[in-house]
Each structure stands twice: as C-alpha cells, then as structure tokens.
CSV table of C-alpha atoms in Angstrom, one decimal:
chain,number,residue,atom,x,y,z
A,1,UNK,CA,-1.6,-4.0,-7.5
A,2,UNK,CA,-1.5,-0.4,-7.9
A,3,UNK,CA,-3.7,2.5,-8.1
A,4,UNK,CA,-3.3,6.3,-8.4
A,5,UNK,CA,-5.5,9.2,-8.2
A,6,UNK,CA,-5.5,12.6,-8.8
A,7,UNK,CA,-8.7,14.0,-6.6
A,8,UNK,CA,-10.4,17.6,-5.7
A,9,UNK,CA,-11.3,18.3,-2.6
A,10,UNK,CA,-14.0,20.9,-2.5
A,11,UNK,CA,-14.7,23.0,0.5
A,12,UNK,CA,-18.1,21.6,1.1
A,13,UNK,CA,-16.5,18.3,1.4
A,14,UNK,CA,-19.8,16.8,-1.3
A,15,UNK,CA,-18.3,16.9,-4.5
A,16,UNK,CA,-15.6,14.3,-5.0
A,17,UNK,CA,-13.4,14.4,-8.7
A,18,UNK,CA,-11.9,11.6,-9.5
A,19,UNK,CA,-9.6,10.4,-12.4
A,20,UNK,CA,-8.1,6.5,-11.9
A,21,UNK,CA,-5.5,4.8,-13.3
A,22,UNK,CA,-5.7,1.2,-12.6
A,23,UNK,CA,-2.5,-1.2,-13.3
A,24,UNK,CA,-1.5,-4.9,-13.4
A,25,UNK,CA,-2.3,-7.8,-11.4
A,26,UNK,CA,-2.7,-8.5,-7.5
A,27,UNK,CA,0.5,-9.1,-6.1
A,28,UNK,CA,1.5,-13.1,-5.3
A,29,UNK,CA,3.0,-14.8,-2.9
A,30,UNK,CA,4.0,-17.4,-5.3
A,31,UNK,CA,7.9,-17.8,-5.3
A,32,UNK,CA,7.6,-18.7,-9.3
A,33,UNK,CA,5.7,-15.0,-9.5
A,34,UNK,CA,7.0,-12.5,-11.9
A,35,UNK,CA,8.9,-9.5,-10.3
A,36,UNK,CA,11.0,-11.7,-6.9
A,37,UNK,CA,13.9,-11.8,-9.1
A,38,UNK,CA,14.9,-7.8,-8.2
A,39,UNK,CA,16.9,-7.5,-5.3
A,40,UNK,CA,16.0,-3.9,-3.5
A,41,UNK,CA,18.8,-1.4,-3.0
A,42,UNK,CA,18.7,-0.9,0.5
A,43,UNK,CA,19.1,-4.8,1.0
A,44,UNK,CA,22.2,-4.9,3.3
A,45,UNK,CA,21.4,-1.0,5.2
A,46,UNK,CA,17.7,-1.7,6.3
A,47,UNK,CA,17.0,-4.1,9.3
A,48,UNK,CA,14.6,-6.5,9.2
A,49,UNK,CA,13.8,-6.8,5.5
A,50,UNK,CA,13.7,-10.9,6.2
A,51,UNK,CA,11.5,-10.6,9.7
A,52,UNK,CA,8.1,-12.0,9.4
A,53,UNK,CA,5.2,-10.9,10.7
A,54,UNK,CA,4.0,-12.9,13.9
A,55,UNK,CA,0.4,-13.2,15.1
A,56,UNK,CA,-0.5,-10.9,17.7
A,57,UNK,CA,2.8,-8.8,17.9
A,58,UNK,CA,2.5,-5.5,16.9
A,59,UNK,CA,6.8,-5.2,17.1
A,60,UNK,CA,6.7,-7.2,14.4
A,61,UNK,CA,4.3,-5.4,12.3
A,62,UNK,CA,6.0,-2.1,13.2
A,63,UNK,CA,9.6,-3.4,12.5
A,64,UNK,CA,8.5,-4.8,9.1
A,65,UNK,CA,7.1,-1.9,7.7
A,66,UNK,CA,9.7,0.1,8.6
A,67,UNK,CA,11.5,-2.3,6.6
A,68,UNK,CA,9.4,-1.5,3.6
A,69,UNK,CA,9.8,2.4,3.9
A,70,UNK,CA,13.5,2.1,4.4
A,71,UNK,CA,13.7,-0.2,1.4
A,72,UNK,CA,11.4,2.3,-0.9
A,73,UNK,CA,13.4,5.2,0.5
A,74,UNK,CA,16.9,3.5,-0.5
A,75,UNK,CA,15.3,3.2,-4.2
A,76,UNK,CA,14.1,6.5,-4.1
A,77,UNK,CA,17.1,8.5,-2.8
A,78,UNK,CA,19.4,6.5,-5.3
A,79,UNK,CA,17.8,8.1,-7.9
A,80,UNK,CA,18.4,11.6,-6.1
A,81,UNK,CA,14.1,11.5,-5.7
A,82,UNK,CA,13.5,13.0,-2.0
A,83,UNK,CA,12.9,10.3,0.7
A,84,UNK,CA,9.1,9.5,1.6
A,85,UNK,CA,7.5,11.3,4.9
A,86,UNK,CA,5.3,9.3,6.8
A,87,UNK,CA,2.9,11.3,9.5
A,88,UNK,CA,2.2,8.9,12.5
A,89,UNK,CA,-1.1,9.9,13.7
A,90,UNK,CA,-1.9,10.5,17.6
A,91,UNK,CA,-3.6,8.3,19.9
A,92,UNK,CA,-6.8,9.7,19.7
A,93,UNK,CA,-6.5,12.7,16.5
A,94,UNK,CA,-9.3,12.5,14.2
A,95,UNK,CA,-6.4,13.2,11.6
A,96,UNK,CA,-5.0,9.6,10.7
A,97,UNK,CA,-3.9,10.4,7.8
A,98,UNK,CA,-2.2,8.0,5.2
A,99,UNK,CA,-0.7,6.2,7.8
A,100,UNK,CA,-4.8,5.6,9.3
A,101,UNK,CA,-5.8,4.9,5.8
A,102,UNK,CA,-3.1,1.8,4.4
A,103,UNK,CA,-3.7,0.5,7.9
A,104,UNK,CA,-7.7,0.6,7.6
A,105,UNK,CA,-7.0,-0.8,4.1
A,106,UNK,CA,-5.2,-4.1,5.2
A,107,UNK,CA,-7.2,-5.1,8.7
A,108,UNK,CA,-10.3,-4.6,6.4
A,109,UNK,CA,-8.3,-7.0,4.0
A,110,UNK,CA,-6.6,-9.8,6.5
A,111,UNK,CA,-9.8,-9.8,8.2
A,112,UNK,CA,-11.9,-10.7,5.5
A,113,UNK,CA,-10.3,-12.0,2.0
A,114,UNK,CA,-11.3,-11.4,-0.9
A,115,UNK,CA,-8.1,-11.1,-3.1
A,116,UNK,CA,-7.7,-13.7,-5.6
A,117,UNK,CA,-12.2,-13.9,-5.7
A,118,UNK,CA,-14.2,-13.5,-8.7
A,119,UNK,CA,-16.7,-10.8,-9.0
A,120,UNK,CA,-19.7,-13.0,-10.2
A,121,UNK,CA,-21.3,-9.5,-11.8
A,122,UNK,CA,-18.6,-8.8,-13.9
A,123,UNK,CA,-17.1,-12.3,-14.4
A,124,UNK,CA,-13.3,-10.7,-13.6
A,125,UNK,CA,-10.8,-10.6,-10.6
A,126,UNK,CA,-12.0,-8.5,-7.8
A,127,UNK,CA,-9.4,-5.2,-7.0
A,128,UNK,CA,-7.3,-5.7,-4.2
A,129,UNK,CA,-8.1,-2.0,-3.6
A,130,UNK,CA,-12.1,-2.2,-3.4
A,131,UNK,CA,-13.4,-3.6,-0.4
A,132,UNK,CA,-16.5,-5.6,-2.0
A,133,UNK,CA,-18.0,-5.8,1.9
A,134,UNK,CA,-17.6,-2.3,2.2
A,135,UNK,CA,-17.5,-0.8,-0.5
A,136,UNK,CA,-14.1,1.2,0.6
A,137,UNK,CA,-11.6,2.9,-2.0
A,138,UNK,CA,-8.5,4.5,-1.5
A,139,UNK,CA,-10.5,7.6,-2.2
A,140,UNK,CA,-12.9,7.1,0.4
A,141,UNK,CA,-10.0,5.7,2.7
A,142,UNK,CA,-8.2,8.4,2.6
A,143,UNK,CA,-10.5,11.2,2.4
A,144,UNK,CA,-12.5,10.0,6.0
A,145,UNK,CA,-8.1,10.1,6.8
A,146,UNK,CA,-8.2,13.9,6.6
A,147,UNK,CA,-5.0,13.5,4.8
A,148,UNK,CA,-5.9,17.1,3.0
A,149,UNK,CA,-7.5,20.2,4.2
A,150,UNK,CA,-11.0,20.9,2.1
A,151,UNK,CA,-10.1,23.0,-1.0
A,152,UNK,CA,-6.5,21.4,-1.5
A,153,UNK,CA,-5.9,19.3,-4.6
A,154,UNK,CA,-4.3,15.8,-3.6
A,155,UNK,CA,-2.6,13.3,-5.8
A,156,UNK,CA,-2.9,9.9,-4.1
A,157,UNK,CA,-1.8,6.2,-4.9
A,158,UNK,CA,-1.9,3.1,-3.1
A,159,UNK,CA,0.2,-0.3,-3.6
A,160,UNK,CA,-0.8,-3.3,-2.2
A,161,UNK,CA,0.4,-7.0,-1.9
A,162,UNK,CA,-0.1,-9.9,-0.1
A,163,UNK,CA,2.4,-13.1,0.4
A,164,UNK,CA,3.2,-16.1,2.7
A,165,UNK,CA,6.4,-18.2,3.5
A,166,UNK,CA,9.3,-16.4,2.7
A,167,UNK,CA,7.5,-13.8,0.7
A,168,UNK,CA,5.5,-12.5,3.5
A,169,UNK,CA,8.5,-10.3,4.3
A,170,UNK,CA,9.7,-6.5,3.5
A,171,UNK,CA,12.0,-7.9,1.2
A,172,UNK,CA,9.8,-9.5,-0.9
A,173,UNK,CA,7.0,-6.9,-1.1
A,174,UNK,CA,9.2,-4.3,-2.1
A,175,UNK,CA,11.1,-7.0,-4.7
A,176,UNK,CA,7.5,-7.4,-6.2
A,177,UNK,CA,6.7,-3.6,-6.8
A,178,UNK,CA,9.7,-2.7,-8.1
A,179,UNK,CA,10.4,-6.0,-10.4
A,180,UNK,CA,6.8,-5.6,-11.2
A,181,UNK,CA,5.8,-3.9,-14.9
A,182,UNK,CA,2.6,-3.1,-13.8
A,183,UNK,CA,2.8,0.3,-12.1
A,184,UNK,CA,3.8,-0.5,-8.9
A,185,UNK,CA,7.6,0.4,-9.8
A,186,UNK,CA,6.3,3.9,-11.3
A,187,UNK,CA,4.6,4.6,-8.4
A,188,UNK,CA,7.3,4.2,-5.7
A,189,UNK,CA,9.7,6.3,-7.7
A,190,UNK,CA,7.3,9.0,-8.5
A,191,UNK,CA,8.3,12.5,-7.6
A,192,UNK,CA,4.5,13.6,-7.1
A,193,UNK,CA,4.5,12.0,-3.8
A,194,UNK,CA,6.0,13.4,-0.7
A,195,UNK,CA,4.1,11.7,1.9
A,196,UNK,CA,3.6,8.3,2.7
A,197,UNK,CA,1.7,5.6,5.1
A,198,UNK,CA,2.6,1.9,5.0
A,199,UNK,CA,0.7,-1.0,7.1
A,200,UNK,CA,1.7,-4.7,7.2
A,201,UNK,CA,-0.9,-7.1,9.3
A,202,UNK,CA,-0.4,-10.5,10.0
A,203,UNK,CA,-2.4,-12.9,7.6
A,204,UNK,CA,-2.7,-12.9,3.9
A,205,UNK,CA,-5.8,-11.3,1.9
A,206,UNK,CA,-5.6,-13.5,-0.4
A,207,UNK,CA,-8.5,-16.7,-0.2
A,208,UNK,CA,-5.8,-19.0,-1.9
A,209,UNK,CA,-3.3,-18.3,1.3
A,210,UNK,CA,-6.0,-17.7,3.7
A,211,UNK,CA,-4.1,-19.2,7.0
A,212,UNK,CA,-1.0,-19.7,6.1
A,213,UNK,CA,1.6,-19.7,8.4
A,214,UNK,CA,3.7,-17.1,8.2
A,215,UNK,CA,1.7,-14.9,6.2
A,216,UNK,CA,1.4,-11.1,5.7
A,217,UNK,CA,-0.8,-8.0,4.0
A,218,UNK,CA,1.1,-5.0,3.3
A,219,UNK,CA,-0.6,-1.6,2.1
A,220,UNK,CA,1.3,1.3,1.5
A,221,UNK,CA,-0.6,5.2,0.5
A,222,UNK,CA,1.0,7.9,-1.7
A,223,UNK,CA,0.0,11.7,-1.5
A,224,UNK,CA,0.8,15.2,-1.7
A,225,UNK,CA,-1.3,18.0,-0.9
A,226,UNK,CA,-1.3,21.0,-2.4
C-alpha cells in the first residue's frame, strides 16, 4: 500500500498540517496477486534482487534492500527522473531520518502483525501504515525522524509490502509497486521526492503469513524538504 503526504512543520514543532492521499490494497505475497507479472528494469544490473531475507542476519537485510533501491533507481533514472538519496543515520544521531523511520515502521510491523486484520470499529481492512498498537503514522514516524528542520515544508510518502516464498524478495516488492495501479507505481516515479529510506526485516506483517519461512516486510519513505 501506499501513502503520501504533503505536511507543515511549524517552528514550535505543535501544529502538525496534514493532507493524505490513501491508495489501493495491502500488498500480497500471493503468487496469483495482481502486479508480479512486471519485470523491474534493473533486473540483470542490481545484485541480489532474488536473495531472501534470513533470520537473524542483518547482511541479508542490508543486501536486499539495497536491492530494492537499486531496482527503484533503475526505474527511476530510465525515465531521466534523478536517482533516490538515502541518508544513513549515525550510531548514536538523534537524526534518523527516513532511513530511522521505514525501519521503525517494519520491526513495529514483523514484530506484531496486524496486516491482513479487520478493524472491528470500522468493519474494514486495517492500514498497513497505521500501527493499531501504537497508534504510529508515517507522519508521526517521520517527524520523531527529524527528517526536516522546524519551519520546512516536507512532502512525504511511504510504500509498504509484505510477502513470503519467493515473493519475499527485492524482486518481487518492487514487481508489486510498479505492476501495481494503486499508487504505489506513481509514487516511486515521482519527481517530488529526492530522498529516500528503505527497511526490509525478516518475517511477514501479515497474520495470514505470520511464520512463514522465508518471509520478509519491506518499508520504504519518500521526502523532500524544502
């Protein structure tokens, strides 16, 4: 699923505007799932866009998400749209940034699922992007990331997905958003965003695919500051 947002800052950090754009369905790792039929452009040039995610190894997660930024870049950069930064935050730095804030997003998710639940309030599918323990949002997610300075307008965006078997991979995830119609694709390719975080944990958010074996949860942020 994806999400974007266009939020204010102001400088007394207690006033928080928001306008959200919510789009499409949770993404599956269901190999009869709409979308798995697009083959990403950098299929062939990025390494490890087949690795799994093993339990307990954080090589793996690193190498796969690298995977999924080299495979979002290739789409992007075929298009002549500039390349997606990502800002690694250090050991220690208050600042985590996007990076801090897709990786908050999917331990929060792995560790306890709720993807694929019913809200018994509302009687609908609960948002992959709103922890119902929690109550966390990309918005807050972000923010507590001191991605921007107080006073700077940001435009943020988040995708998510979740899969197991041979869709718990780069490949796939990126095969989803972009074969997806439901926003995902937009998203990735938009020019608003310069900056980027992506996280990939072992173990699926979803309660249908809770413990499967290979499984994965992949969370990627979208911003500019300005």
């Amino acid at each position: 699923m994806s999400v974007r947002t266009r939020t204010s800052w102001k400088r007394s950090l207690t006033a928080l505007a928001v306008a959200m754009a919510a789009f499409g369905v949770l993404g599956s790792g269901v190999a009869s799932a709409d979308g798995f039929d697009y083959t990403p452009r950098g299929v062939g040039k990025c390494a490890n866009v087949d690795m799994t995610v093993q339990p307990n190894n954080v090589i793996s997660r690193v190498r796969v998400a690298n995977a999924v930024l080299c495979l979002i870049n290739a789409e992007r950069t075929s298009r002549n749209i500039p390349a997606l930064r990502q800002f690694i935050p250090l050991r220690g730095s208050r600042i985590r940034g996007l990076q801090g804030a897709a990786q908050q997003a999917a331990l929060e998710a792995s560790a306890r699922p709720w993807w694929d639940t019913i809200d018994p309030q509302t009687g609908k599918k609960r948002s992959p992007h709103v922890n119902p323990y929690t109550g966390s949002t990309p918005e807050t997610r972000i923010k507590a990331s001191l991605y921007c300075s107080p006073g700077v307008i940001g435009w943020l965006a988040e995708n998510a997905f979740e899969g197991a078997g041979d869709k718990s991979t780069a490949r796939a995830a990126v095969s989803w958003w972009m074969g997806s119609t439901q926003g995902h694709r937009e998203t990735l390719l938009d020019r608003t965003y310069r900056d980027t975080g992506v996280a990939v944990v072992y173990g699926s958010a979803s309660v249908e695919r809770a413990g499967a074996n290979p499984s994965a949860t992949f969370i990627e942020t979208f911003g500019t500051c300005r």
